[in-house]
Coordinates of C-alpha atoms and ligand atoms in Angstrom, one line a residue:
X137 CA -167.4 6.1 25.7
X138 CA -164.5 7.8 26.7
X139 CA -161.0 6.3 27.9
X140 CA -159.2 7.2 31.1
X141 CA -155.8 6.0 32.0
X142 CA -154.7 6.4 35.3
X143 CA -150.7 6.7 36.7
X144 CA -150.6 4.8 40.1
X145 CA -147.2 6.8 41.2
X146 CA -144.5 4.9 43.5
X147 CA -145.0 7.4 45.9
X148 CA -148.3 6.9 46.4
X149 CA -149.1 3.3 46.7
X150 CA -145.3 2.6 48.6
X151 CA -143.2 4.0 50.9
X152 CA -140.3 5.3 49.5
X153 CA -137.8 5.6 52.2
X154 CA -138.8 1.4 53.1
X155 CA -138.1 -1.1 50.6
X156 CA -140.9 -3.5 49.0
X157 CA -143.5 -1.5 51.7
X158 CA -146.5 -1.0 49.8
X159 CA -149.6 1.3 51.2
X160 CA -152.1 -0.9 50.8
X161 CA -154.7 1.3 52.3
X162 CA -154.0 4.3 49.3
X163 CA -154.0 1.1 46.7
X164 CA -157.8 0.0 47.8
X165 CA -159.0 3.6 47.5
X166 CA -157.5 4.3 44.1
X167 CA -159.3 0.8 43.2
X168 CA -162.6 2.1 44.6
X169 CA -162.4 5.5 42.3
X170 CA -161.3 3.3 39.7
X171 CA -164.6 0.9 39.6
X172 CA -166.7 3.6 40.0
X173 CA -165.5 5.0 36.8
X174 CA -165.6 1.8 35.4
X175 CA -169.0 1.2 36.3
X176 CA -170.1 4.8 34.6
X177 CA -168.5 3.3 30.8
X178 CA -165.5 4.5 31.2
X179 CA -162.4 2.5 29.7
X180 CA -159.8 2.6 31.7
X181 CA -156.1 2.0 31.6
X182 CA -153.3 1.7 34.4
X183 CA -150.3 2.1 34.5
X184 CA -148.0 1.9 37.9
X185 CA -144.9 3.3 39.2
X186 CA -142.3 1.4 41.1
X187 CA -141.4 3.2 44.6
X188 CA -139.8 1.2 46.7
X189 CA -140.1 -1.9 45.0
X190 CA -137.8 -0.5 42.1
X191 CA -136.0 2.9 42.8
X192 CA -133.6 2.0 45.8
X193 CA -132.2 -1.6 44.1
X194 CA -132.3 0.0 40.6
X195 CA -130.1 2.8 42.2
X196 CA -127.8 1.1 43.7
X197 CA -126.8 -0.6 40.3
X198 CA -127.3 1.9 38.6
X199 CA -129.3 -0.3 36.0
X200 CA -130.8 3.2 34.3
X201 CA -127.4 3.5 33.0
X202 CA -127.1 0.4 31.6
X203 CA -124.6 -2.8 31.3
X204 CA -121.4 -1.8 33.2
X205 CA -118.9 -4.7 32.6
X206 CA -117.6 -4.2 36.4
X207 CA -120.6 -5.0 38.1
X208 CA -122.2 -7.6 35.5
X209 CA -122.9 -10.3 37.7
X210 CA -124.7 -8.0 40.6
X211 CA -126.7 -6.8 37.6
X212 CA -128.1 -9.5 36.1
X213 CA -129.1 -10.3 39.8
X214 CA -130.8 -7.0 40.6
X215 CA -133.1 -6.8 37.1
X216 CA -133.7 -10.2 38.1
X217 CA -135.0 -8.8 41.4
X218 CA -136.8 -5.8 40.0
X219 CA -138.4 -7.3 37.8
X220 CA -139.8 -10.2 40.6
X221 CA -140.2 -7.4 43.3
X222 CA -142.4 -5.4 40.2
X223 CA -144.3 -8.5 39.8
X224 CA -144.9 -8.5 43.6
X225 CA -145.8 -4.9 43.6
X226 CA -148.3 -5.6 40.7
X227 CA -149.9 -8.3 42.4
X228 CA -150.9 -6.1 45.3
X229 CA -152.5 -3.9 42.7
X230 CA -154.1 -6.0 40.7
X231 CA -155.5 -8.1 43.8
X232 CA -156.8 -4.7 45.7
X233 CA -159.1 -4.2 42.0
X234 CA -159.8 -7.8 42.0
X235 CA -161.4 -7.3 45.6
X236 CA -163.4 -4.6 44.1
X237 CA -164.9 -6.7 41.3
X238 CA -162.4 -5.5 38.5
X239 CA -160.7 -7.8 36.1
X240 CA -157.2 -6.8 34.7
X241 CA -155.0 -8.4 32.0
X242 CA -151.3 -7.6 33.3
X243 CA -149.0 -6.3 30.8
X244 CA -145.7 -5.7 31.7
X245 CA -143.1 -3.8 29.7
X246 CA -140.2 -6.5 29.9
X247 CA -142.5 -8.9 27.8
X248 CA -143.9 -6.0 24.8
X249 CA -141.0 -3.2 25.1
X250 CA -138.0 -2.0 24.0
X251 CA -136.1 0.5 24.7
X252 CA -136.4 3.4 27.0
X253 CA -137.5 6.9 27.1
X254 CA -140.8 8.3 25.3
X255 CA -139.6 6.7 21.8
X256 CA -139.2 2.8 23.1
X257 CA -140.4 0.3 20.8
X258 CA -143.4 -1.8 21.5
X259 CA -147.0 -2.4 20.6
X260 CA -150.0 -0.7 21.9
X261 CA -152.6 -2.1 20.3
X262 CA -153.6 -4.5 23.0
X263 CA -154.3 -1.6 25.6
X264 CA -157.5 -0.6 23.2
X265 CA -160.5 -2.5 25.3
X266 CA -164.1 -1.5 25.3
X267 CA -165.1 -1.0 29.1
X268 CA -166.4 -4.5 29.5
X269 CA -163.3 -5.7 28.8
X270 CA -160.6 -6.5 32.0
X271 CA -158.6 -3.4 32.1
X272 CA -155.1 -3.2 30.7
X273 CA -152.5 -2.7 33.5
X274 CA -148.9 -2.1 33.1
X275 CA -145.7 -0.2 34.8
X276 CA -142.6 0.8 34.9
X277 CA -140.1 -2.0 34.7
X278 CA -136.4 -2.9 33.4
X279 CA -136.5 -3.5 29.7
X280 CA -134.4 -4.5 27.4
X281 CA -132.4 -2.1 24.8
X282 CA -131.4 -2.3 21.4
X283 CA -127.8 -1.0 21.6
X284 CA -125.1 -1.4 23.8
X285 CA -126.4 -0.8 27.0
X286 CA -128.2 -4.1 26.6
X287 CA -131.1 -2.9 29.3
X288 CA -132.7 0.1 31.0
X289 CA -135.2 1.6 33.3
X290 CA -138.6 2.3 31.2
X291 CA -140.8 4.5 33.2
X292 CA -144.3 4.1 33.7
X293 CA -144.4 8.1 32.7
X294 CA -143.1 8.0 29.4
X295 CA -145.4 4.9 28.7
X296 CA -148.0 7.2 30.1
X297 CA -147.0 9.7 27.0
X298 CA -147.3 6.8 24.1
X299 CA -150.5 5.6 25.4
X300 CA -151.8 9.4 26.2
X301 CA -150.8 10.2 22.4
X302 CA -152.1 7.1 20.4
X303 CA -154.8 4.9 21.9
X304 CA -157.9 6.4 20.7
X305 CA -160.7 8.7 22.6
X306 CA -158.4 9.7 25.1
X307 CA -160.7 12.3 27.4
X308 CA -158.4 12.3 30.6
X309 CA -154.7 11.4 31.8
X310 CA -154.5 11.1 35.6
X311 CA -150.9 10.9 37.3
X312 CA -151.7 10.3 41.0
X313 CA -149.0 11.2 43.6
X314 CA -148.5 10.5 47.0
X315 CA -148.6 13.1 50.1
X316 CA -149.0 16.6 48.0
X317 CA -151.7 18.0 45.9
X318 CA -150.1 18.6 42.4
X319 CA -147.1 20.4 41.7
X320 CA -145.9 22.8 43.7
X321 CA -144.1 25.9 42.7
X322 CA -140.7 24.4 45.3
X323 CA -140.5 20.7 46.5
X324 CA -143.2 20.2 48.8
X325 CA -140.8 19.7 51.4
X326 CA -139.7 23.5 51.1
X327 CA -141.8 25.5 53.7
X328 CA -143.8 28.4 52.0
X329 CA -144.2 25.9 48.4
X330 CA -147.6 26.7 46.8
X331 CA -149.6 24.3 44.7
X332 CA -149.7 25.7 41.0
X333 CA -153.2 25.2 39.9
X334 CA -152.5 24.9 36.2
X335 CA -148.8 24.5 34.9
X336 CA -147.5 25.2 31.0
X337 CA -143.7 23.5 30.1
X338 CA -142.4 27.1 29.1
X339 CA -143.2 28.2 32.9
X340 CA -140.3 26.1 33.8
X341 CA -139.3 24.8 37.7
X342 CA -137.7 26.1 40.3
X343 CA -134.0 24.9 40.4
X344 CA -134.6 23.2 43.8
X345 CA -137.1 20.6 42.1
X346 CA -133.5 19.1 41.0
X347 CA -132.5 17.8 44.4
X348 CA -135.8 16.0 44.8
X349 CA -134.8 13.2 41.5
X350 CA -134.4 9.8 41.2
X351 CA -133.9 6.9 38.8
X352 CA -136.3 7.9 36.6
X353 CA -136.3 11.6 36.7
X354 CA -139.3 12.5 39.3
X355 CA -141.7 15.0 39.3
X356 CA -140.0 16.9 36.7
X357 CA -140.1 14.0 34.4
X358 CA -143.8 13.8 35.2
X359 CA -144.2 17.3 35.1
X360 CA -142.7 17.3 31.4
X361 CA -144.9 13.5 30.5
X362 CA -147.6 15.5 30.8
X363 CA -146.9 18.2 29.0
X364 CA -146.5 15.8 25.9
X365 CA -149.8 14.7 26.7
X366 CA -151.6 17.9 27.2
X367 CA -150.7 18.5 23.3
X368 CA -153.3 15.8 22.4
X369 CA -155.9 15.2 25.5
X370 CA -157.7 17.5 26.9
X371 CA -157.4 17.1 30.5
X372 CA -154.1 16.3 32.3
X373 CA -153.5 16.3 36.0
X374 CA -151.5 16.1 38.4
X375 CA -153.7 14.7 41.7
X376 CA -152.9 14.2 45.0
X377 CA -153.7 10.4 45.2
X378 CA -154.6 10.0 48.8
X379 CA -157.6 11.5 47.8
X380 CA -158.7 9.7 44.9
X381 CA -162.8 11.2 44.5
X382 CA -161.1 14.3 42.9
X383 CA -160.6 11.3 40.3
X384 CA -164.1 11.9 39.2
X385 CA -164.5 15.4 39.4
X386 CA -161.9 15.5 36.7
X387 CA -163.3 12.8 34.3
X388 CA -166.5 14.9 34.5
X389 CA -164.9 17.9 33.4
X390 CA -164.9 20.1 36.7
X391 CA -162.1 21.5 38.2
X392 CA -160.9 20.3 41.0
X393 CA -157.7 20.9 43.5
X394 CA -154.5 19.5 41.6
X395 CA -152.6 20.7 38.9
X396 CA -153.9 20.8 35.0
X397 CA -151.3 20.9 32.7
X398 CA -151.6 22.7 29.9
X399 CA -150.5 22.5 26.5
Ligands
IPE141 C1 -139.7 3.0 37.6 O1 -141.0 3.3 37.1 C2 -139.4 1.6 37.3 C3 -138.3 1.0 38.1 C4 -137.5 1.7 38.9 C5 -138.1 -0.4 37.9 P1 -141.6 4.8 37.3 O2 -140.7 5.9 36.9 O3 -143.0 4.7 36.6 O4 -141.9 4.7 38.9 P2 -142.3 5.8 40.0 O5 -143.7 6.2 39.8 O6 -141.3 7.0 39.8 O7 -142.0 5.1 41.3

């Protein structure tokens, strides 16, 4: 049977703009989509994003950057943080699909990973499960590094990319955003933006999708995981996550409203 993994973005299941506020009510849908998937054979994989519970403190010490000597001490504090409010953020995740019968083995990156960006280091062996098996979940966390910048921000995008590209029977890759329906040819923000049905890497973005980044690189850096992805899996979308039934319509090969990225 197939395999479906699934990108929980931090926009979706929290509110950016409040720290550690998680939407709850967008978490339980997602886990309704996902058991009904489940309960059709599919294997399924998550992954989750960080919002709230990881962009604003990881900003602020600028832990994507690495070990700055000046600020040491308030580092170690805030990747102990991140990681802990991660954990917390997990928690809600894994509790809403608990609720919904579904058992999950929590993996997270700090404990199997090294290294950031699409080439970290790390074992993905253990994501492989047949569908009876509790689902795999992991997420974007601080990780450690091999060289001198001693840790970094791993996003649950580029892990997205290695599990897209090398766990087997791969038939769908799902990033789920919050509050806009794929991407759009501006920020959605822009009046007059347009959702772009199907998107290709050498179409490019409109200069204005810069202003809209943050630790991790936004919906470019989805935008582009995707892309990676579309070279080896068929279907690749971009969905707008408060809807999560368009979920199925993908896995069973229909179009649906979103954007499929192409190779
Ligand atoms: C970011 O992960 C992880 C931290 C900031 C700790 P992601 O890049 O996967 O998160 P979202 O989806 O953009 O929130």
């Amino acid at each position: 049977m197939p395999r479906v993994i699934v990108k929980l973005g931090g926009g979706l299941i929290t509110d950016k703009s409040q720290y550690r506020k998680v939407r709850m009510d967008y978490v339980d849908a997602v886990s309704a989509v996902i058991k009904e998937m489940k309960d059709s054979g599919y294997s399924v994989i998550i992954v989750h994003g960080a919002g709230s519970f990881g962009h604003l403190e990881a900003r602020k010490w600028k832990l994507s950057e690495g070990y700055d000597q000046e600020i040491s001490e308030e580092q170690s504090k805030a990747i102990s943080r991140v990681r802990s409010d991660m954990d917390d953020l997990n928690e809600y995740v894994v509790r809403s699909l608990m609720n919904v019968g579904i058992e999950c083995e929590v993996m997270p990156p700090r404990e199997w990973a090294t290294g950031v960006g699409v080439e970290f280091q790390g074992d993905l062996n253990s994501f492989v499960r047949d569908p009876e098996q509790p689902i795999p979940i992991t997420f974007g966390d601080v990780v450690d590094t091999a060289d001198d910048t001693r840790f970094g921000i791993l996003s649950g995008d580029h892990i997205m990319v290695r599990l897209g590209c090398e766990v087997p029977d791969v038939s769908a890759c799902i990033f789920l955003l919050g509050d806009v329906e794929g991407l759009m040819d501006r920020p959605p923000s822009e009046p007059g933006s347009v959702l772009l049905p199907t998107w290709k890497l050498d179409e490019g973005f409109s200069k204005s999708h810069n202003a809209d980044i943050d630790v991790t690189g936004g919906i470019m850096l989805k935008a582009q995981c995707a892309s990676m992805i579309a070279r080896q899996v068929e279907d690749v979308w971009l969905l707008n996550g408060t809807v999560p039934s368009r979920m199925l319509t993908v896995v069973s090969k229909e179009d649906t409203l979103g954007t499929k990225v192409l190779q």
